[in-house]
Amino acid sequence: MSSIKQGLKVLMGVLLLLGVLGGLWWMFYVQKSAKKTAKGIWQNNADMSINLEKVYGMDNVVPFLVLGSGPASLAAALYGARTRIRTVVLKGNQPGGQLTGTSYIENWPGIRKIRGTEVVKDCEDQAARFGALMVSDSASSVDLTRWPYVVTTEEGKTLRALALFVGTGATPKKLGVPGESDFWGHGVTTCAICDAPYHKGGSVVVIGGGDSAVEEALELSSYAREIRILVRGDSMRASPSMAERLNQCSNVKVIYNRAVTKIYGTDGHVSSVDVINTSTKEIEHWAGVGGVFLAIGHRPNTAIFKNNLETDDMGYILLQGRSQLTSKPGVFAAGDVSDPTYKQAGVAAGDGIKGGLDAMWWLSELGYNGPTEEKMEPYFFDPRGDNKVEVEQINSVNDFEDVLKKSKGKLIVVDFYASTCPSCMHMMPVVQWAATKLADQVVFLKVDAAIAFDLVKKFRAPAVPYFVVLKEGKPVGETKEVMDRSELYEFVKQYLK
Ligand code: NDP
């Protein structure tokens, strides 16, 4: 009997000990993990072998690499830079993102009315003031199967990111109808701000029923004689406050249940369209239409993340819980690349802040701090040492004559741009790249077409962007095309032969 009692006592003791150990385990491990999970930023990273030790000695390291320069990216960069973490922003092919293609914004909290371009400029300046390094380059591929994450740029750099923020935004959708690609940039466009002045007194159609369609029509209303907004369904999606503004424009008409099925052109420019009545299926030919403005939504820019990050069926990056964490540890996203619902600049900026904070917490939990940074700093990627050739801005025919005298027979390429034109902004880093690459043989100049009227007249610049190539001061080539690096390179090279 006493041996049974003794046995029970031992058993009770063991159970008590297990209870105490369990309590301690819960307090120190489960609670800590719960905290991490609550932030939603930590994931099992055993398969990625993520530890700072292995980074020491690697070159081109970027502790916080931000892809894109719209409001989401610049907000994330601001938070990275303010934490004094080395933050590098690859500005991408459309610096400033889609905001550079809108006219005025009236829903940026705290500011009654401001130009989209000003918002991004202010955001960029603010992040740069805290030390974020802005780089005019784009990610051309990413490898997220190994850590540090490898990002290759269009200029051929290989960067190693400890934490990555994806804010690559979205690109306007196209219709996919015959004639659209043939006349792209020659009447078919997504940018009324850029092209509206070329439709003075003309008749144009705007396709879509959202806020963008209204915005395009409003921009066109000061120039075109007749603007018809074609809505494929029987109602508009645009917010009432935006749609109401159309009432003040007598030259804008909204036509429901209509869609463009074919675009025709004469002399290389849009001249008419086929329009289907989506209820009766009848097709009409509308002659005398000189412009087709597309405002039919956007597609997320996630091509380079295919097979790297989880996306939904439409290509939007999927996020974990209430955080901005993607399917990969240390990779965060915000803005139109991951938001199929709200798509607002203010929301993008807010989510960008969340992404920036998530990234800072993630780096901190990884053990990234002053001493670890000190060990890595000599190997950081630093764009400030690049010997880029700046493209000279000229503002008058006199300026041009001066450059011509100094050019010593080199080919001259003049880039006509407008600061409100997204295609022009897309071309800026491309032109700078070409100016650096061809510095020995070519002088690149830029002209703000909204300021330098005598140069616009001299070279008969018909639109922006517009490039004119000059040999000994005489025009030998021109193009209105929006080009990538290799296309611009090939275009200029043909005149060097
Ligand atoms: P939306 O997705 O809101 O609207 C797209 C429109 O295009 C819809 O009317 C849609 O029709 C139509 N559409 C789509 N595909 C086709 C097609 N193949 N043929 C014909 N029509 C088509 O996009 P938006 O770019 O207008 O707006 C996106 C977001 O940005 C919104 O949240 C908007 O509020 C915001 N925004 C805000 C602005 C501001 O405040 N200043 C300015 C511009 C945008 P359907 O309805 O039938 O699908």
XYZ file of C-alpha atoms and ligand atoms in Angstrom:
545
model
C 0.000 0.000 0.000
C 2.735 2.446 0.987
C 4.616 1.673 -2.246
C 1.445 2.599 -4.205
C 1.219 5.900 -2.266
C 4.890 6.571 -2.945
C 4.393 5.804 -6.642
C 1.453 8.245 -6.792
C 3.562 10.942 -5.096
C 6.346 10.481 -7.684
C 3.771 10.605 -10.505
C 2.251 13.817 -9.075
C 5.731 15.325 -8.833
C 6.511 14.440 -12.438
C 3.169 15.889 -13.582
C 3.818 19.078 -11.584
C 7.280 19.410 -13.124
C 5.863 18.852 -16.630
C 3.210 21.489 -15.893
C 5.828 24.023 -14.799
C 8.024 23.260 -17.850
C 4.963 23.523 -20.134
C 4.101 26.884 -18.590
C 7.618 28.151 -19.134
C 7.615 26.877 -22.739
C 4.295 28.636 -23.363
C 5.542 31.871 -21.833
C 8.855 32.032 -23.627
C 8.209 30.364 -26.940
C 4.522 30.300 -27.908
C 3.905 33.874 -26.746
C 6.940 35.142 -28.622
C 5.870 33.339 -31.793
C 2.347 34.697 -31.319
C 3.800 38.202 -31.258
C 5.641 37.530 -34.486
C 2.562 36.001 -36.078
C 0.458 38.942 -34.936
C 2.764 41.241 -36.883
C 2.358 38.705 -39.662
C 5.874 39.108 -40.871
C 7.695 35.985 -39.859
C 7.588 32.747 -41.743
C 9.325 29.458 -41.552
C 12.420 30.163 -43.549
C 14.294 26.897 -43.068
C 14.204 26.145 -46.787
C 15.629 29.575 -47.667
C 18.530 29.390 -45.195
C 18.111 32.993 -44.178
C 20.848 34.215 -41.877
C 22.938 37.324 -41.907
C 26.246 35.457 -41.462
C 26.201 34.295 -45.040
C 25.847 37.862 -46.397
C 29.195 39.083 -45.017
C 31.608 39.535 -47.911
C 28.946 39.451 -50.635
C 28.975 42.531 -52.868
C 26.183 44.812 -54.101
C 24.132 44.193 -50.952
C 21.006 46.326 -50.470
C 19.422 45.978 -47.003
C 16.076 47.347 -48.221
C 15.454 47.371 -51.962
C 12.319 49.072 -53.247
C 11.070 48.332 -56.766
C 8.988 51.148 -58.235
C 8.514 54.839 -57.478
C 4.764 55.384 -57.132
C 3.196 56.430 -53.806
C 3.414 52.907 -52.296
C 7.124 52.534 -53.042
C 8.061 56.047 -51.968
C 6.148 55.684 -48.685
C 7.921 52.363 -47.992
C 11.264 53.986 -48.869
C 10.538 56.878 -46.497
C 10.004 54.459 -43.610
C 13.108 52.466 -44.530
C 15.284 55.568 -44.775
C 13.914 57.116 -41.561
C 14.881 53.927 -39.723
C 18.403 54.618 -41.018
C 18.406 51.360 -42.971
C 20.221 51.714 -46.308
C 17.304 51.984 -48.747
C 17.639 51.934 -52.520
C 14.744 52.685 -54.891
C 14.854 51.348 -58.458
C 12.528 53.897 -59.996
C 11.365 51.695 -62.864
C 10.252 52.448 -66.391
C 7.573 54.941 -65.426
C 9.161 57.006 -62.658
C 6.422 58.203 -60.335
C 3.993 55.572 -61.593
C 0.459 56.239 -62.757
C 0.064 59.451 -60.760
C 2.260 61.125 -63.361
C -0.503 60.407 -65.895
C -3.322 62.039 -63.917
C -3.993 65.755 -63.990
C -5.157 66.977 -60.593
C -5.883 64.880 -57.525
C -8.596 66.038 -55.170
C -8.586 63.092 -52.784
C -5.038 63.100 -51.428
C -5.877 63.594 -47.740
C -5.021 67.019 -46.413
C -4.524 68.691 -49.782
C -7.522 70.143 -51.586
C -6.107 69.942 -55.107
C -2.657 69.011 -56.332
C -1.051 67.783 -59.527
C -0.235 64.050 -59.589
C 3.324 64.855 -60.660
C 3.751 67.140 -57.626
C 2.609 64.430 -55.218
C 5.258 62.009 -56.438
C 7.940 64.679 -56.545
C 7.206 65.647 -52.924
C 7.156 61.985 -51.824
C 10.461 61.328 -53.605
C 12.139 64.419 -52.144
C 10.954 63.488 -48.657
C 12.311 59.922 -48.866
C 15.573 61.173 -50.420
C 15.958 63.764 -47.636
C 16.167 60.895 -45.155
C 18.765 59.138 -47.289
C 16.846 56.858 -49.677
C 18.933 56.490 -52.834
C 16.958 56.950 -56.050
C 18.220 55.016 -59.065
C 16.969 55.500 -62.644
C 16.914 51.833 -63.542
C 14.414 48.938 -63.588
C 14.410 45.369 -62.363
C 14.525 43.090 -65.383
C 14.492 39.784 -63.459
C 14.349 38.532 -59.882
C 15.393 35.292 -58.252
C 13.495 34.714 -55.017
C 14.494 31.061 -54.672
C 17.657 31.988 -52.783
C 18.425 34.574 -50.142
C 19.677 37.316 -50.271
C 17.230 37.859 -53.102
C 18.881 38.557 -56.437
C 17.556 41.400 -58.582
C 19.053 42.043 -62.007
C 18.512 45.459 -63.544
C 18.054 46.624 -67.125
C 21.442 48.329 -66.907
C 22.953 44.949 -66.059
C 23.539 45.363 -62.311
C 23.094 42.430 -59.950
C 21.792 43.486 -56.541
C 21.380 41.347 -53.422
C 18.395 42.427 -51.363
C 17.931 41.431 -47.725
C 14.364 42.774 -47.677
C 12.468 43.558 -50.853
C 9.467 45.807 -51.436
C 7.459 45.352 -54.627
C 5.573 48.460 -55.739
C 5.725 47.939 -59.488
C 2.147 49.127 -60.010
C -0.074 48.369 -62.970
C -0.220 49.094 -66.692
C -3.275 50.285 -68.627
C -5.166 47.490 -70.372
C -5.586 47.416 -74.120
C -8.672 46.430 -76.110
C -7.080 43.869 -78.414
C -9.154 44.920 -81.447
C -7.845 45.164 -85.040
C -6.074 48.452 -85.729
C -5.246 49.161 -82.071
C -1.564 48.217 -82.286
C -1.186 49.639 -85.838
C -2.236 53.107 -84.660
C -0.838 52.981 -81.131
C 0.708 56.391 -80.500
C -0.911 57.675 -83.695
C -4.369 58.377 -82.361
C -4.789 55.391 -80.029
C -3.555 56.215 -76.559
C -4.175 55.980 -72.817
C -2.998 59.505 -72.054
C -5.238 62.495 -72.672
C -2.875 64.768 -70.751
C -0.180 63.991 -73.339
C -2.250 63.947 -76.510
C -5.348 66.114 -75.988
C -3.754 69.233 -77.580
C -3.345 67.296 -80.844
C -7.127 66.865 -81.148
C -8.031 70.542 -81.223
C -11.406 70.863 -82.947
C -11.580 67.119 -83.665
C -13.858 64.239 -82.745
C -12.622 61.517 -80.365
C -13.951 58.532 -78.448
C -13.079 57.582 -74.877
C -13.596 53.936 -73.992
C -14.559 52.908 -70.438
C -16.996 53.936 -67.741
C -14.756 54.471 -64.697
C -13.113 57.516 -63.118
C -10.261 57.308 -65.627
C -12.673 57.626 -68.558
C -14.243 60.715 -66.967
C -10.815 62.186 -66.311
C -9.717 61.599 -69.919
C -12.923 63.205 -71.238
C -12.523 66.234 -68.949
C -8.966 66.741 -70.155
C -10.079 66.451 -73.789
C -13.035 68.783 -73.330
C -10.831 71.885 -73.575
C -9.528 70.828 -76.972
C -11.748 68.442 -78.947
C -15.009 69.525 -80.563
C -16.796 66.260 -79.773
C -16.007 63.629 -77.138
C -18.067 60.465 -76.987
C -17.543 58.213 -73.959
C -18.426 54.646 -74.890
C -19.579 52.500 -71.952
C -19.922 48.815 -72.776
C -22.691 48.222 -70.199
C -25.720 50.241 -69.199
C -24.127 52.104 -66.288
C -20.923 53.901 -65.360
C -18.585 52.848 -62.577
C -17.250 56.348 -62.065
C -17.851 57.973 -58.682
C -20.857 60.356 -58.716
C -18.684 63.388 -57.919
C -16.492 62.689 -60.963
C -19.406 61.828 -63.290
C -21.253 65.033 -62.287
C -18.355 67.096 -63.611
C -19.237 65.916 -67.117
C -22.475 67.932 -66.909
C -20.403 71.086 -67.223
C -18.978 69.966 -70.576
C -21.411 70.458 -73.437
C -19.060 68.694 -75.871
C -18.993 65.387 -73.902
C -21.661 62.741 -74.428
C -21.888 59.381 -72.647
C -23.220 56.570 -74.849
C -24.141 53.304 -73.143
C -23.994 49.756 -74.531
C -21.311 50.597 -77.073
C -17.837 49.187 -77.705
C -15.217 49.734 -80.401
C -14.540 46.616 -82.509
C -12.141 47.974 -85.138
C -9.935 51.036 -85.618
C -9.120 52.407 -89.078
C -6.569 54.970 -90.162
C -5.476 57.106 -93.062
C -1.942 58.421 -93.596
C -0.768 56.536 -90.511
C -3.307 58.124 -88.134
C -6.692 57.064 -86.725
C -9.556 58.254 -88.955
C -12.613 56.144 -88.061
C -13.919 53.278 -85.888
C -16.447 50.451 -85.966
C -18.747 50.563 -82.949
C -20.970 47.699 -81.804
C -24.234 48.155 -79.954
C -23.677 45.538 -77.241
C -27.472 45.034 -76.784
C -28.571 44.679 -80.419
C -25.166 43.533 -81.790
C -25.523 46.030 -84.651
C -22.256 47.496 -85.919
C -21.983 51.102 -87.117
C -19.051 52.788 -88.841
C -18.184 56.145 -87.297
C -16.201 58.282 -89.738
C -14.176 61.340 -88.750
C -12.932 59.991 -85.394
C -9.309 61.092 -84.956
C -8.580 59.729 -81.475
C -9.320 56.628 -79.409
C -8.586 57.112 -75.708
C -8.542 53.885 -73.694
C -9.546 53.984 -70.022
C -10.532 50.374 -69.411
C -8.620 49.552 -66.243
C -5.195 48.180 -65.488
C -3.182 44.961 -65.306
C -0.682 44.462 -62.423
C 3.007 44.551 -63.382
C 3.944 41.149 -62.037
C 5.480 39.395 -65.064
C 8.960 39.210 -63.459
C 7.503 37.664 -60.284
C 5.827 34.790 -62.110
C 6.927 31.511 -60.424
C 8.501 33.621 -57.635
C 5.497 35.015 -55.770
C 1.943 33.751 -55.367
C -0.603 35.786 -57.307
C -4.335 35.549 -57.921
C -5.831 34.629 -61.314
C -5.533 38.233 -62.515
C -1.850 38.442 -61.539
C -2.225 40.550 -58.349
C 0.325 39.596 -55.675
C -1.306 37.788 -52.749
C -0.638 39.103 -49.229
C -0.660 37.388 -45.841
C -3.302 38.427 -43.327
C -3.361 42.124 -42.508
C 0.320 42.595 -43.333
C 1.944 43.434 -46.680
C 3.933 40.188 -46.609
C 3.915 38.187 -49.834
C 4.389 34.417 -50.116
C 8.166 34.856 -49.573
C 9.755 35.866 -46.250
C 11.172 39.380 -46.344
C 9.311 40.285 -49.556
C 6.524 42.843 -49.173
C 4.186 44.452 -51.692
C 1.693 47.310 -51.814
C -0.152 49.554 -54.239
C -1.762 48.561 -57.513
C 0.472 45.508 -57.890
C -1.324 43.796 -55.017
C -4.583 45.726 -54.702
C -7.388 44.749 -57.069
C -9.980 46.605 -54.974
C -9.147 50.116 -53.775
C -6.566 51.312 -56.331
C -6.237 54.757 -54.736
C -3.020 56.737 -54.366
C -3.798 57.362 -50.684
C -4.386 53.672 -50.002
C -1.201 52.780 -51.870
C 0.768 55.232 -49.709
C -0.790 53.846 -46.506
C -0.115 50.268 -47.494
C 3.388 51.302 -48.568
C 3.977 52.542 -45.024
C 2.760 49.190 -43.676
C 5.114 47.421 -46.083
C 8.025 49.620 -44.987
C 7.321 48.908 -41.315
C 6.895 45.173 -41.968
C 10.258 45.146 -43.721
C 11.965 47.009 -40.846
C 10.495 44.574 -38.270
C 11.549 41.665 -40.406
C 15.140 42.901 -40.695
C 15.249 43.610 -36.978
C 14.038 40.114 -36.086
C 16.666 38.759 -38.449
C 19.270 40.421 -36.249
C 20.015 43.332 -38.569
C 21.344 46.148 -36.390
C 24.204 48.628 -36.073
C 27.036 46.085 -35.652
C 25.795 43.769 -38.426
C 25.367 46.740 -40.745
C 28.920 47.877 -39.977
C 30.247 44.522 -41.182
C 28.272 44.697 -44.442
C 28.602 48.374 -45.260
C 31.796 48.117 -47.350
C 29.894 45.759 -49.647
C 26.727 47.831 -50.016
C 25.561 48.728 -53.482
C 26.168 52.451 -53.903
C 24.792 54.063 -57.068
C 26.390 57.420 -56.257
C 29.686 56.348 -57.847
C 28.158 55.785 -61.314
C 29.556 58.060 -63.989
C 26.290 58.847 -65.683
C 26.235 61.418 -68.440
C 23.511 63.950 -67.649
C 21.370 64.905 -70.639
C 21.664 68.660 -71.143
C 18.440 70.657 -71.183
C 18.221 73.418 -73.822
C 15.530 76.090 -73.749
C 16.047 78.149 -76.893
C 17.417 78.107 -80.422
C 20.416 80.092 -79.089
C 21.164 77.279 -76.604
C 20.998 74.814 -79.474
C 23.407 76.867 -81.609
C 25.868 76.942 -78.680
C 25.751 73.157 -78.285
C 26.123 72.705 -82.047
C 29.350 74.753 -82.011
C 30.789 72.639 -79.162
C 29.606 69.262 -80.472
C 32.671 68.776 -82.740
C 30.722 67.013 -85.489
C 29.067 64.525 -83.148
C 25.540 63.313 -83.928
C 22.930 65.267 -81.935
C 19.679 63.716 -80.687
C 17.039 66.088 -79.323
C 14.350 64.637 -77.034
C 11.158 66.760 -76.924
C 9.213 65.982 -73.753
C 6.563 67.332 -71.387
C 6.717 66.773 -67.646
C 3.041 65.721 -67.614
C 3.541 63.017 -70.260
C 4.093 59.499 -68.812
C 5.615 58.167 -72.054
C 8.145 61.022 -71.923
C 8.967 60.219 -68.301
C 9.350 56.563 -69.293
C 11.894 57.637 -71.910
C 13.983 59.846 -69.561
C 16.069 57.061 -67.942
C 16.291 55.318 -71.316
C 17.687 58.490 -72.913
C 20.117 59.001 -70.047
C 21.303 55.416 -70.446
C 21.843 55.919 -74.211
C 23.618 59.256 -73.575
C 26.055 57.484 -71.259
C 26.548 54.510 -73.567
C 27.078 56.585 -76.718
C 28.824 59.560 -75.064
C 31.827 59.376 -77.429
C 29.730 59.689 -80.581
C 26.413 61.338 -79.717
C 25.228 64.427 -77.815
C 21.737 63.980 -76.337
C 19.700 67.095 -75.531
C 16.287 67.469 -73.940
C 13.692 70.132 -74.635
C 10.615 70.837 -72.528
C 8.036 71.349 -75.289
C 5.817 73.331 -72.933
C 8.540 75.969 -72.488
C 10.825 76.094 -75.526
C 8.344 77.130 -78.228
C 11.013 78.413 -80.647
C 12.698 74.975 -80.642
C 9.327 73.211 -81.104
C 8.763 75.471 -84.127
C 12.289 75.072 -85.504
C 12.152 71.271 -85.461
C 8.387 71.048 -86.140
C 7.919 68.713 -83.156
C 4.443 67.256 -83.782
C 3.932 65.581 -80.361
C 5.741 64.406 -77.258
C 7.810 62.355 -76.902
C 9.522 63.241 -80.164
C 13.128 62.601 -81.151
C 14.978 64.359 -83.915
C 18.440 63.236 -85.038
C 20.816 65.871 -86.455
C 24.047 65.554 -88.432
C 25.992 68.809 -88.600
C 22.852 70.579 -87.456
C 20.615 69.145 -90.208
C 17.740 66.746 -89.384
C 18.452 63.222 -90.712
C 15.916 61.189 -88.725
C 12.955 61.425 -86.373
C 10.552 59.255 -84.392
C 7.557 59.544 -82.065
C 8.025 55.982 -80.811
C 8.271 55.096 -77.136
C 11.329 52.835 -77.021
C 13.189 50.630 -74.586
C 16.982 50.745 -74.241
C 17.837 48.419 -77.115
C 15.319 50.050 -79.474
C 16.662 53.550 -78.828
C 20.225 52.269 -79.176
C 19.448 50.660 -82.556
C 17.506 53.742 -83.689
C 20.450 56.081 -82.997
C 23.114 53.635 -84.217
C 21.665 53.596 -87.765
C 22.656 57.262 -88.164
C 26.231 56.644 -87.015
C 27.052 54.452 -89.995
P -12.167 50.852 -63.509
O -11.793 49.431 -63.342
O -12.845 51.571 -62.403
O -13.110 51.014 -64.796
C -12.791 50.386 -66.004
C -13.916 50.662 -66.997
O -13.545 50.117 -68.246
C -15.243 50.026 -66.611
O -16.299 50.855 -66.980
C -15.245 48.750 -67.454
O -16.527 48.312 -67.804
C -14.551 49.240 -68.701
N -13.926 48.170 -69.480
C -13.071 47.209 -69.038
N -12.669 46.425 -70.062
C -13.304 46.906 -71.170
C -13.295 46.530 -72.533
N -12.557 45.506 -72.974
N -14.062 47.229 -73.400
C -14.815 48.274 -72.973
N -14.857 48.696 -71.692
C -14.103 48.008 -70.799
O -10.783 51.554 -63.936
P -10.333 53.081 -63.816
O -8.983 53.096 -64.429
O -11.343 53.999 -64.327
O -10.193 53.342 -62.244
C -9.339 52.514 -61.452
C -9.299 53.065 -60.023
O -8.612 54.317 -59.997
C -10.691 53.302 -59.450
O -10.687 52.949 -58.106
C -10.874 54.794 -59.595
O -11.725 55.322 -58.606
C -9.448 55.319 -59.429
N -9.257 56.583 -60.152
C -9.422 57.751 -59.450
C -9.252 58.961 -60.079
C -9.400 60.222 -59.294
O -9.902 60.181 -58.201
N -8.950 61.361 -59.810
C -8.920 59.055 -61.510
C -8.804 57.773 -62.163
C -8.972 56.593 -61.491
P -17.422 47.430 -66.789
O -17.889 48.398 -65.740
O -18.477 46.913 -67.677
O -16.508 46.359 -66.252
